[in-house]
mmCIF file of C-alpha atoms in Angstrom:
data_model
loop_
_atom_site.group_PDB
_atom_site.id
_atom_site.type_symbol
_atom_site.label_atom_id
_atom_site.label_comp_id
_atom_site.label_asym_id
_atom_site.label_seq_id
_atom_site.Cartn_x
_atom_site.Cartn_y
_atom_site.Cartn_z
ATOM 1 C CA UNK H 1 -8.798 22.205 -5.869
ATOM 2 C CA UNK H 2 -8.426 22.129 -9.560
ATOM 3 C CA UNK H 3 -10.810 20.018 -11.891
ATOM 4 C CA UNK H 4 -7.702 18.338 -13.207
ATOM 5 C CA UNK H 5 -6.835 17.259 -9.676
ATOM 6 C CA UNK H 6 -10.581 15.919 -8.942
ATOM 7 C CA UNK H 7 -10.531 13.984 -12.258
ATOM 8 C CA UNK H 8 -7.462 12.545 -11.711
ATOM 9 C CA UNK H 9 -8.038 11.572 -8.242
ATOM 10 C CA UNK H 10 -11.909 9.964 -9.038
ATOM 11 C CA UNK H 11 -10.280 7.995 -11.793
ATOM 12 C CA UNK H 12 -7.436 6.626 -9.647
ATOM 13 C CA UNK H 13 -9.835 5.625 -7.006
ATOM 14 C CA UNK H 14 -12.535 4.189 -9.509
ATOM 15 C CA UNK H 15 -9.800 2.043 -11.218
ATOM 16 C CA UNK H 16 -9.543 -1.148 -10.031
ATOM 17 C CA UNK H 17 -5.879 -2.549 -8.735
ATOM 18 C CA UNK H 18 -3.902 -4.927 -10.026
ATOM 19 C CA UNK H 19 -4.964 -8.158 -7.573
ATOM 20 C CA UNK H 20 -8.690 -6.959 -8.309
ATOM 21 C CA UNK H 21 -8.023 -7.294 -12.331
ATOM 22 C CA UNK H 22 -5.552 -10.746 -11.790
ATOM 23 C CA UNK H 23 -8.907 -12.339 -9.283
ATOM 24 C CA UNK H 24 -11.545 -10.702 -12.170
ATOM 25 C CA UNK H 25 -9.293 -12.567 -14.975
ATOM 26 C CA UNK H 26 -9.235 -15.645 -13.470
ATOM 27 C CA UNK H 27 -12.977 -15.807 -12.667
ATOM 28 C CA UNK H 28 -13.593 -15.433 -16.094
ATOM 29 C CA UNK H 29 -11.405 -17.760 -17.378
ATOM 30 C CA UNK H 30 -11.113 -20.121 -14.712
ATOM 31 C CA UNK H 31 -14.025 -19.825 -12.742
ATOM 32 C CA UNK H 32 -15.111 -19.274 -9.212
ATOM 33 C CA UNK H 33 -12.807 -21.796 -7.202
ATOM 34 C CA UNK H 34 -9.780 -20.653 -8.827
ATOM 35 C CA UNK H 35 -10.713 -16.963 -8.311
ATOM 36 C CA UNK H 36 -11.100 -17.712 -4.668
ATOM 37 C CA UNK H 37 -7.461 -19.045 -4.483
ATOM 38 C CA UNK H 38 -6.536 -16.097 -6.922
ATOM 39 C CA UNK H 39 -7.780 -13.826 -4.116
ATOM 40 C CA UNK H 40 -6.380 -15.472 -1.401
ATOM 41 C CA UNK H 41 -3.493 -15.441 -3.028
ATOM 42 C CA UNK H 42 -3.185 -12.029 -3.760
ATOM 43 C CA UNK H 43 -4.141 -10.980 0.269
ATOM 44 C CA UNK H 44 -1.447 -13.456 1.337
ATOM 45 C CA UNK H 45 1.157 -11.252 -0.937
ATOM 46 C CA UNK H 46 -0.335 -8.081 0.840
ATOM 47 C CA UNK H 47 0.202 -8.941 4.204
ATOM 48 C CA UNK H 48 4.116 -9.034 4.340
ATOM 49 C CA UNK H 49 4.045 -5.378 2.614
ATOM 50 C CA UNK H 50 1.376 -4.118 5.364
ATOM 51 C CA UNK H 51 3.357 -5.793 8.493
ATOM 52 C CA UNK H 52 6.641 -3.969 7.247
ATOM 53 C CA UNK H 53 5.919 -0.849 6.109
ATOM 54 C CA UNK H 54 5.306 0.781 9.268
ATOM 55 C CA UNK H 55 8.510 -0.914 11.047
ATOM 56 C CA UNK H 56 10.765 0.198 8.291
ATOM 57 C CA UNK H 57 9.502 3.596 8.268
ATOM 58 C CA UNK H 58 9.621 3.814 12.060
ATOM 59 C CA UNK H 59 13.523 2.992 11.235
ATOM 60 C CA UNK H 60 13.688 5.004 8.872
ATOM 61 C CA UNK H 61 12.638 7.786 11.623
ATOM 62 C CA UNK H 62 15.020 7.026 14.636
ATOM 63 C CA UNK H 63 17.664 6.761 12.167
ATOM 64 C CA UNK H 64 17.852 9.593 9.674
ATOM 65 C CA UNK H 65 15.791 12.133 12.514
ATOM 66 C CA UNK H 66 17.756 14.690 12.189
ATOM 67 C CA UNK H 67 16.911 14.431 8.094
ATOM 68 C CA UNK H 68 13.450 14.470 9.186
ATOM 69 C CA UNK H 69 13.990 17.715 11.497
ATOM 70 C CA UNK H 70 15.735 19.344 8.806
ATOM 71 C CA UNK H 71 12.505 19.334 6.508
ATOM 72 C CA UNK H 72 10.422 20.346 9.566
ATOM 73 C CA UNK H 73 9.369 17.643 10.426
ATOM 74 C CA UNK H 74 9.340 16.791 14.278
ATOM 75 C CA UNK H 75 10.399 14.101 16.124
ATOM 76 C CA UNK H 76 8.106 11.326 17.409
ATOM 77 C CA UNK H 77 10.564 10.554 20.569
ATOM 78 C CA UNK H 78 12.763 12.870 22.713
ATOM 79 C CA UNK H 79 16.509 11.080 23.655
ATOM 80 C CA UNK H 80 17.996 8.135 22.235
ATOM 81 C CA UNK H 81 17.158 4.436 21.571
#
């Protein structure tokens, strides 16, 4: 791997996200109750995201398979559905 690449990556992962930064900002400002809601918060707008993703991609798979074949990919069932 290239330095570039290992740079890049370490600085993506060391960066904090944008719920991290919102719940940092409001401690500051706000204090620690309201950065406890601010977190909360910001889980409770995760979870829908984390509950679909895999259902839509699973979708996504039974119904454009033969897209998924065609890149060489193979596929995760055998018949139809």
């Amino acid at each position: 791997m290239s330095p570039e690449f290992l740079i890049t990556s370490f600085v993506i992962v060391v960066s904090p996200g944008t719920g991290a930064l919102h719940t940092i900002a409001t401690v500051l400002y706000r204090g620690f109750r309201q950065s406890v809601v601010a977190a909360f918060g910001c889980t409770l707008g995760i979870v829908p995201r984390v509950i679909t993703r895999p259902k839509v991609l699973a979708w996504m798979r039974r119904t454009f398979a033969a897209a998924f074949v065609g890149i060489g990919a193979q596929p995760a069932f055998s018949g139809n559905r």
